[in-house]
PDB file of C-alpha atoms in Angstrom:
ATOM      1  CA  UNK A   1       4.775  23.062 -12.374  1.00 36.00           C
ATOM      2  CA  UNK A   2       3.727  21.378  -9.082  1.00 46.00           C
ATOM      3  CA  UNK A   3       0.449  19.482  -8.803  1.00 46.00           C
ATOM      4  CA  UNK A   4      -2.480  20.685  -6.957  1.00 48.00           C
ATOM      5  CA  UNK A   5      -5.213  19.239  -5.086  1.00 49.00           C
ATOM      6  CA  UNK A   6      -8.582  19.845  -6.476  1.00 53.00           C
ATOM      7  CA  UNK A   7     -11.287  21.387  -4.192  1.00 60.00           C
ATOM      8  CA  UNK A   8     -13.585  18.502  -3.249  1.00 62.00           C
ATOM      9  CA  UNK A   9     -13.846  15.367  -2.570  1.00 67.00           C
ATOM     10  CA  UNK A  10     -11.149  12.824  -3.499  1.00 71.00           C
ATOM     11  CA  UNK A  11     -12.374  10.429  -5.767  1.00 77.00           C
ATOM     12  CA  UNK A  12      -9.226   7.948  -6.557  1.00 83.00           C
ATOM     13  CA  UNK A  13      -5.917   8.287  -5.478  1.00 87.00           C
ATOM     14  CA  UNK A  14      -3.197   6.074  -4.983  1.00 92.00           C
ATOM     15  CA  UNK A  15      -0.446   5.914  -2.345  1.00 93.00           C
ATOM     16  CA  UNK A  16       2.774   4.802  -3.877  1.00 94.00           C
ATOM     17  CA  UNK A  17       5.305   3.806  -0.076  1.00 94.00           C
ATOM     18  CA  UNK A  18       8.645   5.083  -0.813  1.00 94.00           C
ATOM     19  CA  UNK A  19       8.766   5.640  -4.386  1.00 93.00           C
ATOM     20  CA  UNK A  20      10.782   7.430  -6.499  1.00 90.00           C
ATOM     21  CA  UNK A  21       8.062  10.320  -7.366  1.00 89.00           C
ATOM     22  CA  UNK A  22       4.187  10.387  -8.418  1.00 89.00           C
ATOM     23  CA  UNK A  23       3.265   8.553 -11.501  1.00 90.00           C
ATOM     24  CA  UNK A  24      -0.319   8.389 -13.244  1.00 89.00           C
ATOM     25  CA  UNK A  25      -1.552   4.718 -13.645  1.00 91.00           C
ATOM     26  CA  UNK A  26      -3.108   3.564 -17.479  1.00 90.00           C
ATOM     27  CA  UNK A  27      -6.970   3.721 -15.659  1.00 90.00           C
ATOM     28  CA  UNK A  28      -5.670   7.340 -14.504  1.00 88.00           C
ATOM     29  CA  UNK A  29      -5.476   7.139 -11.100  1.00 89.00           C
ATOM     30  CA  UNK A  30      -2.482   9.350  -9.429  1.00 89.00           C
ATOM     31  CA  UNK A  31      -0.450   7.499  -7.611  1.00 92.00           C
ATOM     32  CA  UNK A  32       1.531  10.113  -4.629  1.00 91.00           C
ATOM     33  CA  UNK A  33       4.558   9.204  -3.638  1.00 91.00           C
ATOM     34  CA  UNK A  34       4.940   8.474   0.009  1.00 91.00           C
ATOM     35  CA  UNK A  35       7.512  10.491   1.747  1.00 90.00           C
ATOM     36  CA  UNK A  36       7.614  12.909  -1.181  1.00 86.00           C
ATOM     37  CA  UNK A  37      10.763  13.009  -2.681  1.00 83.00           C
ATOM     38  CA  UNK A  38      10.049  13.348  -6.330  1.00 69.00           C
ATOM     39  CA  UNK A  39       9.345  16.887  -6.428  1.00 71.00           C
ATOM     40  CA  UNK A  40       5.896  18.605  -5.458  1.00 75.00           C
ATOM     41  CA  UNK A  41       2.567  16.640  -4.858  1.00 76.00           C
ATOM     42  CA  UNK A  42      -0.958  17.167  -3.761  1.00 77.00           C
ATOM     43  CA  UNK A  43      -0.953  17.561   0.332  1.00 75.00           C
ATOM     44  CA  UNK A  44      -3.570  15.276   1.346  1.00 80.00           C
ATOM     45  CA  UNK A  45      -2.777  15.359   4.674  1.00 85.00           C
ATOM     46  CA  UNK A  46      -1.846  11.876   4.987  1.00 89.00           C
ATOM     47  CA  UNK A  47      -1.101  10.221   8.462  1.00 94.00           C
ATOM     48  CA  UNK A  48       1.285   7.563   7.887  1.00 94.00           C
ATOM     49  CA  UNK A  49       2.600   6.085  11.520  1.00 96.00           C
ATOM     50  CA  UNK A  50       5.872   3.107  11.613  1.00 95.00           C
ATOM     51  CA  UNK A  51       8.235   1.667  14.016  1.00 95.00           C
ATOM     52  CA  UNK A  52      11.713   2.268  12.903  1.00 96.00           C
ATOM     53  CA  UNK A  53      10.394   2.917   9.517  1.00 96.00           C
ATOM     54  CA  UNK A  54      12.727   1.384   6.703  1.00 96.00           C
ATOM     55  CA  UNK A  55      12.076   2.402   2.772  1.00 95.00           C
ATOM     56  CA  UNK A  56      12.607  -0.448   0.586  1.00 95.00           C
ATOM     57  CA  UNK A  57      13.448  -0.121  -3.171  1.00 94.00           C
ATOM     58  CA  UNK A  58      14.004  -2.457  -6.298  1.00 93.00           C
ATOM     59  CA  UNK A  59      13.481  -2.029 -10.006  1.00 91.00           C
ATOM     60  CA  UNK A  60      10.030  -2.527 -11.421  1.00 91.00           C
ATOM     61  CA  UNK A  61      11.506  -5.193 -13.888  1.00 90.00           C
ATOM     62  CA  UNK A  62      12.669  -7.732 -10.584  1.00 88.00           C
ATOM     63  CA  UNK A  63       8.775  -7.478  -9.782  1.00 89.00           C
ATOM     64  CA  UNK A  64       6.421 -10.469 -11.567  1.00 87.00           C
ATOM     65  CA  UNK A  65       3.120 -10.150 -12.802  1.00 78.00           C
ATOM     66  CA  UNK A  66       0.545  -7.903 -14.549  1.00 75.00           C
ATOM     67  CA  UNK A  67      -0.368  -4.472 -13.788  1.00 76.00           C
ATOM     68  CA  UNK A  68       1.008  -2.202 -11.017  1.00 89.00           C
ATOM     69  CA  UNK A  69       4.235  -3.629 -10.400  1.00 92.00           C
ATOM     70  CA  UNK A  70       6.117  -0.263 -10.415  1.00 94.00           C
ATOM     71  CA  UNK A  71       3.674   0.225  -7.224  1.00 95.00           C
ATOM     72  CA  UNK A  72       4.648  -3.066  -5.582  1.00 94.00           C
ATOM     73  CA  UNK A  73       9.102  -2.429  -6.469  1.00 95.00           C
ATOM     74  CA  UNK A  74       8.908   0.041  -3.259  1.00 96.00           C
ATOM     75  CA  UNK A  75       7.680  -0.347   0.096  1.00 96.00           C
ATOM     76  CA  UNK A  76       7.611   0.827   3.912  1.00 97.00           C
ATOM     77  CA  UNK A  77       8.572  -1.591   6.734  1.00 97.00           C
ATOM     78  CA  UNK A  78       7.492  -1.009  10.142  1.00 97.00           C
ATOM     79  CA  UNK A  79       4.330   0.481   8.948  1.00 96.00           C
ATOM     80  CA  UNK A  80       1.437   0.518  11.590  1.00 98.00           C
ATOM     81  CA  UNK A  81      -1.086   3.218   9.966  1.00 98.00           C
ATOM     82  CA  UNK A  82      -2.367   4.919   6.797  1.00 97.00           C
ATOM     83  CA  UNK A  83      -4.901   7.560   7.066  1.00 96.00           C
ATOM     84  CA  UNK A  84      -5.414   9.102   3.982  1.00 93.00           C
ATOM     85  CA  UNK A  85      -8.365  11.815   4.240  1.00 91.00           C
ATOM     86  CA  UNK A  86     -10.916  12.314   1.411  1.00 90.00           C
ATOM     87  CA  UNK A  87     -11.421  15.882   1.650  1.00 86.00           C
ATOM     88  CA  UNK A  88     -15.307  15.567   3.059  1.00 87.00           C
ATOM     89  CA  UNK A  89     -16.487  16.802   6.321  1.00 89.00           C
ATOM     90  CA  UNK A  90     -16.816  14.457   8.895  1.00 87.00           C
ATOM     91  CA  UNK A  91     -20.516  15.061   9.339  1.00 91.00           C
ATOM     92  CA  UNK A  92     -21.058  14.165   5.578  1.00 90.00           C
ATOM     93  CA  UNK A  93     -22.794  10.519   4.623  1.00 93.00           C
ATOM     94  CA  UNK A  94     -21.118   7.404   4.320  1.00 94.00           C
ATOM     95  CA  UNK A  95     -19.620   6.873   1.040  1.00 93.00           C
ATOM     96  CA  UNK A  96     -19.033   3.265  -0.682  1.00 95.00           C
ATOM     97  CA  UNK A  97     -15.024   2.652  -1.546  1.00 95.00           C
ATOM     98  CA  UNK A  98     -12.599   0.221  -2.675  1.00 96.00           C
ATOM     99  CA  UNK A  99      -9.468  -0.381  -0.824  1.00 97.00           C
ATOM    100  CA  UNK A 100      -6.898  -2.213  -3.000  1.00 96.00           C
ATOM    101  CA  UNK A 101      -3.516  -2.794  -1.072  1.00 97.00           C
ATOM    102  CA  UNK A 102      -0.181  -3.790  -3.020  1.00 96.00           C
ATOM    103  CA  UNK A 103       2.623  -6.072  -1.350  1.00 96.00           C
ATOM    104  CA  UNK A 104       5.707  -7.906  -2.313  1.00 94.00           C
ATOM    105  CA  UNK A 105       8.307  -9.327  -0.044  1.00 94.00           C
ATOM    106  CA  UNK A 106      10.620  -6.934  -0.731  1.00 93.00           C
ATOM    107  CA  UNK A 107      13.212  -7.916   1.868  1.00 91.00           C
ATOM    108  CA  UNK A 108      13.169 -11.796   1.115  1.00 86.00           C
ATOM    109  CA  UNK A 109      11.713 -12.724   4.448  1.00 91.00           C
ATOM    110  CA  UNK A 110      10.638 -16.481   3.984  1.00 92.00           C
ATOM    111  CA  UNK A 111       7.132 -17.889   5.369  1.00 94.00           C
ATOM    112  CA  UNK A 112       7.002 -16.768   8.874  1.00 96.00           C
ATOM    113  CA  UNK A 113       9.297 -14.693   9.121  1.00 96.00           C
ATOM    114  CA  UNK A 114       6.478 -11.658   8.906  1.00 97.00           C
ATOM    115  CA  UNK A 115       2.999 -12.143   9.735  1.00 98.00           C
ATOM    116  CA  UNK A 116       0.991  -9.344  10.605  1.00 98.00           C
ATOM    117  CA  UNK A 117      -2.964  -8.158  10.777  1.00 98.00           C
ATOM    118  CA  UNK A 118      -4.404  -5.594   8.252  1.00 98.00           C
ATOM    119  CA  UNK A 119      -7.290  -3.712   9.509  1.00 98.00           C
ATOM    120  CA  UNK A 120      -9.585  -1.215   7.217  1.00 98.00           C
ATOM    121  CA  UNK A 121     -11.862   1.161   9.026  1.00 98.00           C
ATOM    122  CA  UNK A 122     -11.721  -0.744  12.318  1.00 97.00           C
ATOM    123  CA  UNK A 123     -12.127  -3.858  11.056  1.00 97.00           C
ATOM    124  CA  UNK A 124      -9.884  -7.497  10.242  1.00 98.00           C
ATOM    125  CA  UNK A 125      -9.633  -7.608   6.539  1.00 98.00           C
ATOM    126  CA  UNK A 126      -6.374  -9.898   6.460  1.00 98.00           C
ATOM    127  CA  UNK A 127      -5.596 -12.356   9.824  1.00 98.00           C
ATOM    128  CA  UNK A 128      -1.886 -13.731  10.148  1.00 98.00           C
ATOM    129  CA  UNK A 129      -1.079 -11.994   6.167  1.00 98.00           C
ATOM    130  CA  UNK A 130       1.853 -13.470   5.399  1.00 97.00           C
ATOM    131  CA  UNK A 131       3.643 -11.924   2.155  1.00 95.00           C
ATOM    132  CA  UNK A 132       5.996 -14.703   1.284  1.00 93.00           C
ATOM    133  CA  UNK A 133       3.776 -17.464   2.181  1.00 94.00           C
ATOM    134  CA  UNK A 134       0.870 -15.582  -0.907  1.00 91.00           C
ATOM    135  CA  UNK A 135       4.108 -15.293  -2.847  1.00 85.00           C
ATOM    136  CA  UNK A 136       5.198 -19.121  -2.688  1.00 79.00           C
ATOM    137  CA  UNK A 137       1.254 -20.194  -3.216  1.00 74.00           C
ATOM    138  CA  UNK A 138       1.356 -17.951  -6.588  1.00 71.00           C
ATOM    139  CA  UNK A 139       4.885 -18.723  -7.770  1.00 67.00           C
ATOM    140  CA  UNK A 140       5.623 -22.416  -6.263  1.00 68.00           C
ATOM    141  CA  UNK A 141       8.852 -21.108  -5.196  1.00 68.00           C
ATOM    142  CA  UNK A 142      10.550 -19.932  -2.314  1.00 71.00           C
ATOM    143  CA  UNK A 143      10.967 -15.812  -2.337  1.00 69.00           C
ATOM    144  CA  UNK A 144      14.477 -15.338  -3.977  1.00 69.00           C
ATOM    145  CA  UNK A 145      16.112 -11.886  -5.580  1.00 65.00           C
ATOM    146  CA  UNK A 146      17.207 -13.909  -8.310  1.00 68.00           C
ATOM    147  CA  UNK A 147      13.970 -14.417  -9.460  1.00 71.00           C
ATOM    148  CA  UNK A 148      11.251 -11.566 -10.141  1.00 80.00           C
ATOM    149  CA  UNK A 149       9.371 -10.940  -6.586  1.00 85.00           C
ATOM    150  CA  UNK A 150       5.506 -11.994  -6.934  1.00 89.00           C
ATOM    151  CA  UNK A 151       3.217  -8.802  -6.702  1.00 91.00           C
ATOM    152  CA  UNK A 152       0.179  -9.298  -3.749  1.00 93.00           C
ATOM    153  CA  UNK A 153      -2.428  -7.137  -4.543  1.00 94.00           C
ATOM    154  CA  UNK A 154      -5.772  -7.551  -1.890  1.00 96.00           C
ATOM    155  CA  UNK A 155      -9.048  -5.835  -2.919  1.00 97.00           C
ATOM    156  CA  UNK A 156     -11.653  -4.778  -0.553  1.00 98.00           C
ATOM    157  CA  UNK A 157     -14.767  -3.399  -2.247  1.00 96.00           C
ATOM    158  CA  UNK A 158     -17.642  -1.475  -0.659  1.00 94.00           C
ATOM    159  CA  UNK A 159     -15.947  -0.104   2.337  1.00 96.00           C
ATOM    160  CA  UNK A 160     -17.804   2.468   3.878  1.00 96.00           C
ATOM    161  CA  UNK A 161     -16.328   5.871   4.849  1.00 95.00           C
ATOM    162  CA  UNK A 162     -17.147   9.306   5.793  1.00 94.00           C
ATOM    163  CA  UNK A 163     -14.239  11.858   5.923  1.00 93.00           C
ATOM    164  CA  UNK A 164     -11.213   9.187   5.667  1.00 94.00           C
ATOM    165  CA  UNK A 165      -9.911   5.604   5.090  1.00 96.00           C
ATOM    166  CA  UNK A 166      -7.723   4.321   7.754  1.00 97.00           C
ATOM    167  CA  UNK A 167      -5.498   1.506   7.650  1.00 98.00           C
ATOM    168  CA  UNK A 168      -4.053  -0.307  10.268  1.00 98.00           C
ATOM    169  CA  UNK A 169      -1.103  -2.799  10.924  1.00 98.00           C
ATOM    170  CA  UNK A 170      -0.535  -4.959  13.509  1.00 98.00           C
ATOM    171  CA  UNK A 171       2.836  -7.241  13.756  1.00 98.00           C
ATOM    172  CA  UNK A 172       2.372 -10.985  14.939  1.00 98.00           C
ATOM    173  CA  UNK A 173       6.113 -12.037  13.581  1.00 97.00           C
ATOM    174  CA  UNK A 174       8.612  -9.448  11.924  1.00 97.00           C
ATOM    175  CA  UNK A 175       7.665  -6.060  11.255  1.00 97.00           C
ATOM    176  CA  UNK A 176       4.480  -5.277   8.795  1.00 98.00           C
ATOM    177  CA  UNK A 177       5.036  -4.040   5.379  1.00 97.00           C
ATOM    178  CA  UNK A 178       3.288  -2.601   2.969  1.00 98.00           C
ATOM    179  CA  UNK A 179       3.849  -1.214  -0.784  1.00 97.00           C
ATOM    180  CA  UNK A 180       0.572   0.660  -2.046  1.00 96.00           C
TER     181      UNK A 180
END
């Protein structure tokens, strides 16, 4: 049966870019696919804005590291916005949240070859991000499909919101991409 959204405020969800269908994380957070093509999911009324968006795919076993890598094996390129509402009135108090984003260079773009901006809520969180430059740092070798793509995951705690988070992208080099 399809999944519905509670009445309320959401308290975690997860935004899975072009995955294969929604999935339910160990710590229980529901991860949505974004587009839905996995059959039904909670509307959220998501805003998700990209130039020329491209959906990029690989198996969660070419992905290194621990945790979410399933999130990390798909990804939009092009992406410029996320707005994902949290189902409180916009006249409601600021609320406290944590914004974790998931990356992976998922198109082998070498340092430099994408650099790009990541705003929450208005404001710089990540200047000149550059993917497969975090990937070389954590690996100590260049990004490669014949070995298991580094995971990027970037936390930002205690970001205040009222009636949405928003996300924004801004190219420098390439075209901005983002997993999760």
């Amino acid at each position: 049966s399809a999944l519905k959204a509670g009445d309320g405020p959401i308290r975690r969800v997860g935004i899975n870019l072009a995955a294969p269908g929604d999935r339910r994380a160990d710590n229980g957070t529901l991860w949505l696919d974004y587009p839905s093509v996995g059959g039904s999911s909670p509307d959220l009324d998501l805003e998700f804005k990209a130039d020329k968006p491209k959906l990029l795919r690989r198996h969660a076993r070419q992905m290194a590291g621990e945790g979410l890598r399933w999130v990390a094996a798909s990804g939009i390129e092009g992406a410029e916005s996320l707005r994902i509402p949290l189902g409180r009135p916009a006249e409601a108090q600021p609320v406290n949240c944590t914004v974790r984003l998931y990356f992976a260079e998922l198109a082998a773009q070498q340092p430099g070859e994408r650099v790009f901006d990541v705003s929450v809520q208005g404001r710089t969180v990540l200047e000149d991000f550059d993917i497969a430059a975090e990937t070389v740092e954590q690996s100590g070798e260049e990004v490669s499909f014949s070995a298991p793509l580094p995971v990027v995951m970037k936390e930002f705690p205690a970001v205040e919101a009222v009636d949405a988070i928003v996300v924004d992208f801004a190219a420098k080099t390439g075209r901005p991409l983002v997993c999760g």
